[in-house]
Coordinates of C-alpha atoms in Angstrom, one line a residue:
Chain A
X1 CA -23.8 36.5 29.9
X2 CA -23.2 37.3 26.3
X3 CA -21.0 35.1 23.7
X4 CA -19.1 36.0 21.0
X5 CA -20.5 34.7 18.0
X6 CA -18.4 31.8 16.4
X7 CA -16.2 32.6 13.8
X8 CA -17.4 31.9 10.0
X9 CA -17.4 28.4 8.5
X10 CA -14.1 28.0 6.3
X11 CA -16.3 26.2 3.1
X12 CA -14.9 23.8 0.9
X13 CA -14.2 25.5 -2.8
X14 CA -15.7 23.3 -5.8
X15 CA -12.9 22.0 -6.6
X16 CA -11.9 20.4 -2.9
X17 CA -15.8 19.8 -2.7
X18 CA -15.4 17.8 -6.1
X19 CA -12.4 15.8 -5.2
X20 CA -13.6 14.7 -1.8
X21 CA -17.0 12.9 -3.1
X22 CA -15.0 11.4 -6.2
X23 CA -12.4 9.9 -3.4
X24 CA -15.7 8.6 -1.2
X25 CA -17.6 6.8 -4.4
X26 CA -14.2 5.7 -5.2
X27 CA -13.2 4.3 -2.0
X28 CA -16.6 3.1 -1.3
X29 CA -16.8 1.0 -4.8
X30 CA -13.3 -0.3 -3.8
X31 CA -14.9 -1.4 -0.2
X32 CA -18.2 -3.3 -1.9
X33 CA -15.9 -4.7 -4.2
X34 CA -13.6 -6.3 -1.5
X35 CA -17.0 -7.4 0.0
X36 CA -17.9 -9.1 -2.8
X37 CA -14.8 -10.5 -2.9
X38 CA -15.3 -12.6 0.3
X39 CA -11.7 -13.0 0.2
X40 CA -8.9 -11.7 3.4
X41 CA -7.0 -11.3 -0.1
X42 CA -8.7 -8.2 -1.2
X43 CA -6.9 -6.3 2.3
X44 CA -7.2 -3.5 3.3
X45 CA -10.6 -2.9 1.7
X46 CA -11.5 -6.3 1.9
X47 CA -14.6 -8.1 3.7
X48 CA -15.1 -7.8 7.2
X49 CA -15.0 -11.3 7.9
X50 CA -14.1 -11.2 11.5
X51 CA -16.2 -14.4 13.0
X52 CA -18.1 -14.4 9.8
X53 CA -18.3 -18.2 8.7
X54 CA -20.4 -20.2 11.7
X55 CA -19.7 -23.5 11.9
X56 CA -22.7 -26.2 12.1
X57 CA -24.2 -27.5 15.0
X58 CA -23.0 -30.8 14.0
X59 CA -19.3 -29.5 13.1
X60 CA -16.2 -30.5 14.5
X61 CA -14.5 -27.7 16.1
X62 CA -10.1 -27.7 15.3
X63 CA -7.6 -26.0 16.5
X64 CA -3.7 -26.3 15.2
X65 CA -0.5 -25.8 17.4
X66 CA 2.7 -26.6 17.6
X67 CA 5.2 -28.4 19.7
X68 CA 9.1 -28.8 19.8
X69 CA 11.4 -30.9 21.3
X70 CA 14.3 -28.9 22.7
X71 CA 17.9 -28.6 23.4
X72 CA 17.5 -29.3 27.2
X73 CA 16.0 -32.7 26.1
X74 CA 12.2 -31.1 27.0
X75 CA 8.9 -31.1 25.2
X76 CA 7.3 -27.6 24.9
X77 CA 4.2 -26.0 23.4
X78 CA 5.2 -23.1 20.6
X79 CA 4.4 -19.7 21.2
X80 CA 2.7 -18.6 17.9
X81 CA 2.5 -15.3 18.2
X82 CA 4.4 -11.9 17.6
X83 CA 6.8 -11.8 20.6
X84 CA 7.5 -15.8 20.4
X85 CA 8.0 -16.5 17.1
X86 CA 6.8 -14.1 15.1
X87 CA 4.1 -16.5 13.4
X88 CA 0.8 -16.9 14.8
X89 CA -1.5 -19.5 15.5
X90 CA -4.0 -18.2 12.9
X91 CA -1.6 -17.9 10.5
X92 CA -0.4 -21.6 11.2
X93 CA -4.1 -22.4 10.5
X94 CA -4.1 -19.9 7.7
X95 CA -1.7 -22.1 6.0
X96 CA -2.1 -25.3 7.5
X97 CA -2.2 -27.3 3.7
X98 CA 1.2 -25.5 3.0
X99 CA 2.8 -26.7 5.8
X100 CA 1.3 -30.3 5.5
X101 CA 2.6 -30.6 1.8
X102 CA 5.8 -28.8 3.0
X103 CA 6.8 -29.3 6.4
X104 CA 10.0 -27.7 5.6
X105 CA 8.2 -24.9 6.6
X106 CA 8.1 -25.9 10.5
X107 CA 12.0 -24.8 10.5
X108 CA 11.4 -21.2 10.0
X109 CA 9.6 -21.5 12.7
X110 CA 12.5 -22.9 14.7
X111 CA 14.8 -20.3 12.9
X112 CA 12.8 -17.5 13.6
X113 CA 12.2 -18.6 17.5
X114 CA 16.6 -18.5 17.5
X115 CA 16.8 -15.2 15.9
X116 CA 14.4 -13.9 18.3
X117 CA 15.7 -16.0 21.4
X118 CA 19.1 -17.0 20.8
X119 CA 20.0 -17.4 24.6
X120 CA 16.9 -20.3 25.0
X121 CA 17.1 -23.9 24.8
X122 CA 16.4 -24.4 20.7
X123 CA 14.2 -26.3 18.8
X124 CA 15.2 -29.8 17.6
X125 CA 11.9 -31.1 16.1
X126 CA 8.9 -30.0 15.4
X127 CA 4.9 -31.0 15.3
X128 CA 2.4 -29.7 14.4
X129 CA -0.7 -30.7 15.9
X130 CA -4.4 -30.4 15.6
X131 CA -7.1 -31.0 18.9
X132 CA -10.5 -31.8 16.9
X133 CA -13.9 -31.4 19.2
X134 CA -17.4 -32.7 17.9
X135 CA -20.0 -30.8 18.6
X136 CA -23.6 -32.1 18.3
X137 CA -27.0 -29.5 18.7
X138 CA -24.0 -26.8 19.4
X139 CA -22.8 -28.7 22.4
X140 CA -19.3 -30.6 22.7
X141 CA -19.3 -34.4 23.3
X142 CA -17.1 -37.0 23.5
X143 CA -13.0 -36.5 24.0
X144 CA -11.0 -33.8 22.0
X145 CA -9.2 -36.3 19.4
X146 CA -5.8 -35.1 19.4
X147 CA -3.7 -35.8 15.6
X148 CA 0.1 -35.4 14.2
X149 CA -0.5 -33.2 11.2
X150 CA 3.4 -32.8 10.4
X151 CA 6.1 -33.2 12.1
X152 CA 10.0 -31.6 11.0
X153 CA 13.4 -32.4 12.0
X154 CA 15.5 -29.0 12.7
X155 CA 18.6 -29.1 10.4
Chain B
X1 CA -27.9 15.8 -3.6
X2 CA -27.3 18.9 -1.4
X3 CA -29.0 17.8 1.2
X4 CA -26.3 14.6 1.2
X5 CA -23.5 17.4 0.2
X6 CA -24.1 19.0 3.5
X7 CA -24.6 16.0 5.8
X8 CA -21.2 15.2 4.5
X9 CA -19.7 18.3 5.3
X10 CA -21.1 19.7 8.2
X11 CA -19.1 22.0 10.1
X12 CA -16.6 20.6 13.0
X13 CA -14.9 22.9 14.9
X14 CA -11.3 22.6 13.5
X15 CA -9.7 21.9 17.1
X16 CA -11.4 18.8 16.8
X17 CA -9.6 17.6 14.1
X18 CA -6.5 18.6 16.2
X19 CA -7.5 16.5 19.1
X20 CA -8.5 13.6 17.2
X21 CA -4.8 14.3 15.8
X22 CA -3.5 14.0 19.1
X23 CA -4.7 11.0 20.2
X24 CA -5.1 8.7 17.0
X25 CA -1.4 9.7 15.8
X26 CA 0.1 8.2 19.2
X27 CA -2.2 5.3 18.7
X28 CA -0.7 4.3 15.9
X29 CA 2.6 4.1 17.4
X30 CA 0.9 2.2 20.3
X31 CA -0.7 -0.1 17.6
X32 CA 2.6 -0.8 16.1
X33 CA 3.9 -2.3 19.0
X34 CA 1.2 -3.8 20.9
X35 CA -1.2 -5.3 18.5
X36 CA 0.1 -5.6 15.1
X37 CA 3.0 -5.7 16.2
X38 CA 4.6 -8.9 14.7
X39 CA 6.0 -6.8 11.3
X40 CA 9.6 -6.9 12.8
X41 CA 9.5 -10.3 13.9
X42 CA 8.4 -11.7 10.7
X43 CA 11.1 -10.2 9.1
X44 CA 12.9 -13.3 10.5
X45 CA 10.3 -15.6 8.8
X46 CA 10.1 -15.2 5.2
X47 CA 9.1 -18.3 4.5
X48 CA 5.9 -17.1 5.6
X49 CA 5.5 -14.5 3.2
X50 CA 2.6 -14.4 0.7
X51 CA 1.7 -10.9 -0.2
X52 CA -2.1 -10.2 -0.4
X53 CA -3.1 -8.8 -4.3
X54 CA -2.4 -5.1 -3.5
X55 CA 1.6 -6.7 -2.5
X56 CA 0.7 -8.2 -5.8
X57 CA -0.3 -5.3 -8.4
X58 CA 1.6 -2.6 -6.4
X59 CA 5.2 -3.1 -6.5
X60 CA 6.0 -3.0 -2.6
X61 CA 9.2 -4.5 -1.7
X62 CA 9.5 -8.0 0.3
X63 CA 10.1 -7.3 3.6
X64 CA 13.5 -7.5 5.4
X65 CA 14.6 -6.8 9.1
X66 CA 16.5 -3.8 7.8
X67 CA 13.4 -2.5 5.8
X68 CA 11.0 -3.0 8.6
X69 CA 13.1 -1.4 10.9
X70 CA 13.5 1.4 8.9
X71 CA 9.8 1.8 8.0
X72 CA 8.9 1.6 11.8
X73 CA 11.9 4.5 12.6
X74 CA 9.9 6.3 10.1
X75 CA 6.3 6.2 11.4
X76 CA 7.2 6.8 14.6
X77 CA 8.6 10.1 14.0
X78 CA 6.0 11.1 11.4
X79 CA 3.6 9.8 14.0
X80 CA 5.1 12.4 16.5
X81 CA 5.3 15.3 14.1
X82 CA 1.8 14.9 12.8
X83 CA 0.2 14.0 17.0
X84 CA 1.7 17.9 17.9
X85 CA 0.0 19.6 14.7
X86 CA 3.0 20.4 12.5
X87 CA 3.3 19.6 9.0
X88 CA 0.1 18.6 9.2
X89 CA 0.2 17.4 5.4
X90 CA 3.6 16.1 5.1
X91 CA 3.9 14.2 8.2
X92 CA -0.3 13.1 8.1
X93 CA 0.5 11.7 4.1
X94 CA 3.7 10.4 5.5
X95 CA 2.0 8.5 8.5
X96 CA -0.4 7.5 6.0
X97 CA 1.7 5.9 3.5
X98 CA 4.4 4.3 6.0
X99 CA 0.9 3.0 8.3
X100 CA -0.3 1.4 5.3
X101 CA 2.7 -0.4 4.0
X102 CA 3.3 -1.3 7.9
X103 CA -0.5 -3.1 7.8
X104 CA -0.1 -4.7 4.2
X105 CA 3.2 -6.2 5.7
X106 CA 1.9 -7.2 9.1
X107 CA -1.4 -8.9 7.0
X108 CA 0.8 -11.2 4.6
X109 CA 1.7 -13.6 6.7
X110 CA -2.0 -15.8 6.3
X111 CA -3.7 -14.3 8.6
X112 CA -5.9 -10.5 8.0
X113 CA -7.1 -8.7 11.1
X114 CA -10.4 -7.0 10.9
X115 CA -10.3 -4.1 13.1
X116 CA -8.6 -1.4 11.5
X117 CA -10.5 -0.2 8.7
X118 CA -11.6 2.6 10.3
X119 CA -7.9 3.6 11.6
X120 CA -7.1 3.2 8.1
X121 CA -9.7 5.8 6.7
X122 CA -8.5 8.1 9.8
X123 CA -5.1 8.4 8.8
X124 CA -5.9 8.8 4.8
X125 CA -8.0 11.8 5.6
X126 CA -6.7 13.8 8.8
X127 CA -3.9 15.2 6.9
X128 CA -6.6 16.6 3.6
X129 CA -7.6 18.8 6.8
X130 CA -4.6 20.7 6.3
X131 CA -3.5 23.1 9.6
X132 CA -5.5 22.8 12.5
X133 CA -4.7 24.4 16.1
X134 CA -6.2 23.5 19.3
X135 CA -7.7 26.3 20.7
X136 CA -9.2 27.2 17.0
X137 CA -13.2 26.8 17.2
X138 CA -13.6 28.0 13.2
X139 CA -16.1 25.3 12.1
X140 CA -14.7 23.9 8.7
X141 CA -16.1 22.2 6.2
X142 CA -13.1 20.1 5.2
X143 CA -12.8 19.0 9.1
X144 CA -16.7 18.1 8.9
X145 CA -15.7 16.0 6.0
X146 CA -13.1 14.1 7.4
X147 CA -14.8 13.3 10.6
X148 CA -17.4 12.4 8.9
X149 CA -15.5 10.1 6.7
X150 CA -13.8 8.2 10.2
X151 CA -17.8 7.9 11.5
X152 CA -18.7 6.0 8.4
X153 CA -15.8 3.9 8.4
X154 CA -16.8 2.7 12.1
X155 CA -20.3 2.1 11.5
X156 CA -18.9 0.2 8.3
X157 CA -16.9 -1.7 10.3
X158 CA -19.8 -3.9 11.9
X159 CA -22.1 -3.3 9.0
X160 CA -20.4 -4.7 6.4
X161 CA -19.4 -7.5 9.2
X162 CA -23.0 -8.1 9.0
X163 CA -23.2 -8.1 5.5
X164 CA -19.8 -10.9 5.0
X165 CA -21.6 -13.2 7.7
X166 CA -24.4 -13.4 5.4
X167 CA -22.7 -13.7 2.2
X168 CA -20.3 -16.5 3.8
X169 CA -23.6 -18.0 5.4
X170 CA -26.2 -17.4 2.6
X171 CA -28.6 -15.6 5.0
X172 CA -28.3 -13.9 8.1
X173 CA -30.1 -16.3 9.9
X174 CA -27.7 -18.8 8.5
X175 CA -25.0 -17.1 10.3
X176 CA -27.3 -16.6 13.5
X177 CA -27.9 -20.2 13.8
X178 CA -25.2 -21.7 13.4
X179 CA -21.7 -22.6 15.9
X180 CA -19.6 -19.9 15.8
X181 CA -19.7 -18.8 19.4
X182 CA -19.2 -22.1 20.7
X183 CA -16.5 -22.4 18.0
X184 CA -14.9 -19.2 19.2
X185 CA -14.8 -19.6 22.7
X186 CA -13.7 -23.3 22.7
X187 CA -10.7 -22.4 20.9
X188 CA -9.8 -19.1 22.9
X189 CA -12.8 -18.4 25.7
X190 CA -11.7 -17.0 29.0
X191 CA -12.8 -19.4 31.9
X192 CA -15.7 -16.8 32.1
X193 CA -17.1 -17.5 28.9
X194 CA -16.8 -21.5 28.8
X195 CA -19.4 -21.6 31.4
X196 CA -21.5 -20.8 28.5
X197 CA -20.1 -23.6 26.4
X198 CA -23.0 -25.6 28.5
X199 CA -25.5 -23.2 27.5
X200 CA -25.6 -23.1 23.1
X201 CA -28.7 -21.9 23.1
X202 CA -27.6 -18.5 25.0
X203 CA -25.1 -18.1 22.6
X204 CA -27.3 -18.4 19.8
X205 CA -29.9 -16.3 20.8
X206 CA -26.9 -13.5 21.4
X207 CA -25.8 -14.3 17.3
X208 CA -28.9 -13.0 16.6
X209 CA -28.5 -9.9 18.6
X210 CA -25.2 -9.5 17.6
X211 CA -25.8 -9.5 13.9
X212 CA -29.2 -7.4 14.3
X213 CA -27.2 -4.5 15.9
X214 CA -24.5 -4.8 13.1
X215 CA -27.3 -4.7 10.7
X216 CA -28.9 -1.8 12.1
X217 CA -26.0 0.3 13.0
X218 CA -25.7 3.2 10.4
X219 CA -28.3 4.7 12.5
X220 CA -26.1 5.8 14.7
X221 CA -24.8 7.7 12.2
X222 CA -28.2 10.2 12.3
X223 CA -28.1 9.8 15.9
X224 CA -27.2 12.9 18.3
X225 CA -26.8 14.1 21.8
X226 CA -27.8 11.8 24.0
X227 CA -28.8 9.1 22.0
X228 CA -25.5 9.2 20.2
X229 CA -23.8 8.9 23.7
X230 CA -25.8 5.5 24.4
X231 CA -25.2 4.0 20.9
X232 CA -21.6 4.5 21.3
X233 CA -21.5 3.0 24.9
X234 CA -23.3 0.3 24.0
X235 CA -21.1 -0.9 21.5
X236 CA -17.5 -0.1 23.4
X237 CA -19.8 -2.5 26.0
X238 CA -19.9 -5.1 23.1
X239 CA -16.3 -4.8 22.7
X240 CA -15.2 -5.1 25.9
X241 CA -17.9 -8.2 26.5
X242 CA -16.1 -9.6 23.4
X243 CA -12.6 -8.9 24.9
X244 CA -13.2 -10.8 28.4
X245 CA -14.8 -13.6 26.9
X246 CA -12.6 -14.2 23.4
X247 CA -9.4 -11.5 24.3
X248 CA -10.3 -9.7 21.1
X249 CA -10.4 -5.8 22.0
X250 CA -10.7 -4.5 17.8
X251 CA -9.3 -1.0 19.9
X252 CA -7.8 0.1 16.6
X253 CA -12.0 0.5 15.8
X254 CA -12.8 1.4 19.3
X255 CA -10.2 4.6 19.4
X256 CA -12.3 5.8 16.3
X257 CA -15.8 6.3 18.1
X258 CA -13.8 9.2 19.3
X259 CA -14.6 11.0 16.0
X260 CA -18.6 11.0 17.5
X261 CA -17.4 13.3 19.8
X262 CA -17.2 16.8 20.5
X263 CA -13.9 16.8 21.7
X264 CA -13.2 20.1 21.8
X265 CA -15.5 20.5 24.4
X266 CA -12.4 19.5 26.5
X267 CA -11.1 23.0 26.2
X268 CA -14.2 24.9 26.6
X269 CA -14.7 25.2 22.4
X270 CA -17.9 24.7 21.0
X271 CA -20.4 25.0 23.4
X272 CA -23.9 26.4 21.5
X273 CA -23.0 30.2 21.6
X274 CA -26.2 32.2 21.9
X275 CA -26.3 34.1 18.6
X276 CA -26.6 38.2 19.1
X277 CA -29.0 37.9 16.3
X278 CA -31.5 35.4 15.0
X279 CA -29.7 32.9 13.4
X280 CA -29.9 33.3 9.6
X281 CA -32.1 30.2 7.7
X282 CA -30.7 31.2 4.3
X283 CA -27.9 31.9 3.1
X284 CA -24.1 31.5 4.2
X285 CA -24.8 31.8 8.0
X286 CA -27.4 28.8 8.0
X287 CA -25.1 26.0 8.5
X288 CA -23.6 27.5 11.3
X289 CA -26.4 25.5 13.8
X290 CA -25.4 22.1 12.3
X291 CA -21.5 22.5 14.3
X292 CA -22.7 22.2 17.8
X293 CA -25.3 19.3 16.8
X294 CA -22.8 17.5 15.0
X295 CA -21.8 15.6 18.9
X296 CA -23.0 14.4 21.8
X297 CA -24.7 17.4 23.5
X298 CA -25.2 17.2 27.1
X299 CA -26.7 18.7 29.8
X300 CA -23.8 20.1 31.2
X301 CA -22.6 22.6 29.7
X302 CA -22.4 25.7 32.2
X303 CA -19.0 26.7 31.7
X304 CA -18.7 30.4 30.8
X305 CA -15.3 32.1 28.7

């Protein structure tokens, strides 16, 4: 069996060979910048700091959420994420000292949750909460310790 | 300095750039409204809105329902256009611009996801590829380029990971000995992974795996054939491991490992052709041999034309 031989390499002119390794440096200088950085600021060429601060052995381990009371006269957990609110949890957490010095902030979160569900039983009040395990030698003890961070009343 | 000129631009046929069109265009869209997919939605939370520095220098406008809408309308369509080949420039710079402004958005509400770095890089160099048709097996230069531009970005992805755990830690093995897998999967585990919750020292001993493989991954980047198959299996096994036990899948990175292969084997392109004549080692034939090593090469390839 005989092949036809593959067609000639289109080449890259000096000109296109030029700009492409300026745009690489330059996007590469932008990337150890952002790295240097060490701040989610510095997006989308920021660090890669996905999992990248580990907690001590000895650390306590927290985790924010929210809950409401509702219309129907029931206590429910928050979704905080894209489809429930529009906020996520990590964005709560994100901004957790925000909130605390300005809970006014909670009723966006109930605002947003009516724009998105306006045929569901509303929010009345909010907390936010925060679940706090100890760890010790990596390992959890003891009860999760369970606090009131902020709390807001929907207008 | 040539021999780094040519790694960077080695040949790929130019109907894997088409390909790679074809799938990461309609995963964009797929992106949009599956993972970051809470742009709309926080349209309805302003409140929330702190723009990152580049919402800060550049002057991009504060997003409104009406805008977001608009912008999504928008990259859809362009998304669409530049998947099926067209216009590869307008729609690709299009997609490009509309993708990023989607992701600056989507990342200013506190919280930056980590995973699309490489997605990023795809879509700001597909369209410098210019026209490129399916069943076209012309190697290009420009095409090696930009493929070669997506592969960095990926292997950056868990390198410079490696690199931010040990600036944030001090040392690697700051990072490696520390809590962060018990931190991770107490917060968000799978009932799968708490059973390790009782075992810390497992999941220290897999922080030091973890962040050894991220240190040495731009090896994969010289890798080929077979070799290069294994590399790339062994980390879409790492993020699938991470997805059952945390729910983090970082697809937008995983959809990239595509530009490691030869996809244009998928329509019979690109298998070695036997040259009439000996190929050339001089001169402007030479780099022909680097196109068909540029993939995974496998054993199987008996298909005739």
């Amino acid at each position: 069996v005989t092949h036809p031989a593959p067609p000639a390499t289109i080449r890259l002119t000096g000109t296109a060979r030029v700009w492409r390794f300026a745009a690489v440096v330059a996007f590469l200088g932008l990337l150890a910048a952002g790295t240097y950085s060490n701040t989610d600021d510095s997006f989308p060429v920021g660090p890669l700091a996905q999992y990248s601060t580990s907690p001590d052995l000895d650390a306590e381990i927290n985790s924010a959420y929210v809950l409401a009371d509702t219309t129907d006269g029931t206590r429910v957990r928050v979704p905080l994420n894209a489809t429930g609110t529009g906020i996520g949890r990590a964005e709560v957490e994100g901004q957790l000292g925000r909130i605390i010095e300005n809970p006014e902030l909670l009723e966006a979160i109930a605002n947003a949750y009516a724009k998105l569900h306006p045929h569901r039983p509303q929010y009345t009040h909010l907390y936010l909460m925060q679940d706090t395990t100890d760890l010790e030698d990596g390992r959890a003890v003891g009860p999760k310790v369970t606090r009131l961070l902020a709390e807001w009343e929907v207008r | 300095v040539t021999a780094v000129a040519r790694w960077w631009t080695a040949p790929v046929p130019l109907a894997r750039v088409a390909l790679l069109r074809a799938v990461l265009y309609p995963f964009v869209i797929v992106d949009m409204f599956l993972f970051v997919n809470d742009v709309v939605p926080h349209g309805y939370a302003p409140e929330f809105y702190k723009p990152l520095l580049i919402g800060r220098i550049l002057p991009l406008p504060t997003p409104t329902p009406t805008l977001v809408q608009v912008l999504q309308w928008v990259l859809i369509a362009a998304c669409l256009v530049a998947a099926s080949g067209r216009l590869p420039r307008l729609a690709g710079w299009t997609v490009a611009v509309c993708f990023l402004e989607w992701l600056i958005i989507g990342m200013s509400y506190g919280k930056v996801d980590h995973d699309h770095l490489a997605l990023i890089v795809a879509v700001l160099v597909l369209p410098t590829v210019g026209r490129a048709r399916f069943r076209d097996p012309t190697p290009s230069e420009a095409a090696g380029w930009a493929l070669r531009c997506i592969q960095l970005a990926v292997i950056l992805t868990y390198f410079l990971s490696a690199v931010a755990k040990s600036i944030r830690s001090g040392w690697p093995w700051g990072w490696a000995n520390g809590a962060v897998f018990v931190w991770a999967i107490s917060r968000r585990g799978s009932d799968l992974a708490r059973n390790l919750l009782d075992h810390p020292e497992v999941l220290r001993l897999a922080q030091w795996g973890l962040i050894a493989v991220e240190l040495l991954s731009p090896v994969v980047l010289f890798l080929k054939g077979r070799l290069l198959a294994l590399a790339a299996l062994f980390f879409l096994s790492f993020h699938l491991v991470t997805y059952l036990a945390i729910g983090i899948h970082f697809l937008p990175t995983v959809v990239c490992w595509l530009a490691f292969a030869p996809l244009e084997r998928l329509l019979g392109i690109g298998r070695r052709a036997v040259p009439a004549t000996p190929a050339p080692t001089t001169g402007e034939g030479a780099a022909r041999d680097d196109v068909a090593t540029s993939g995974f090469t496998t054993g199987a390839q008996t298909r005739t034309h």
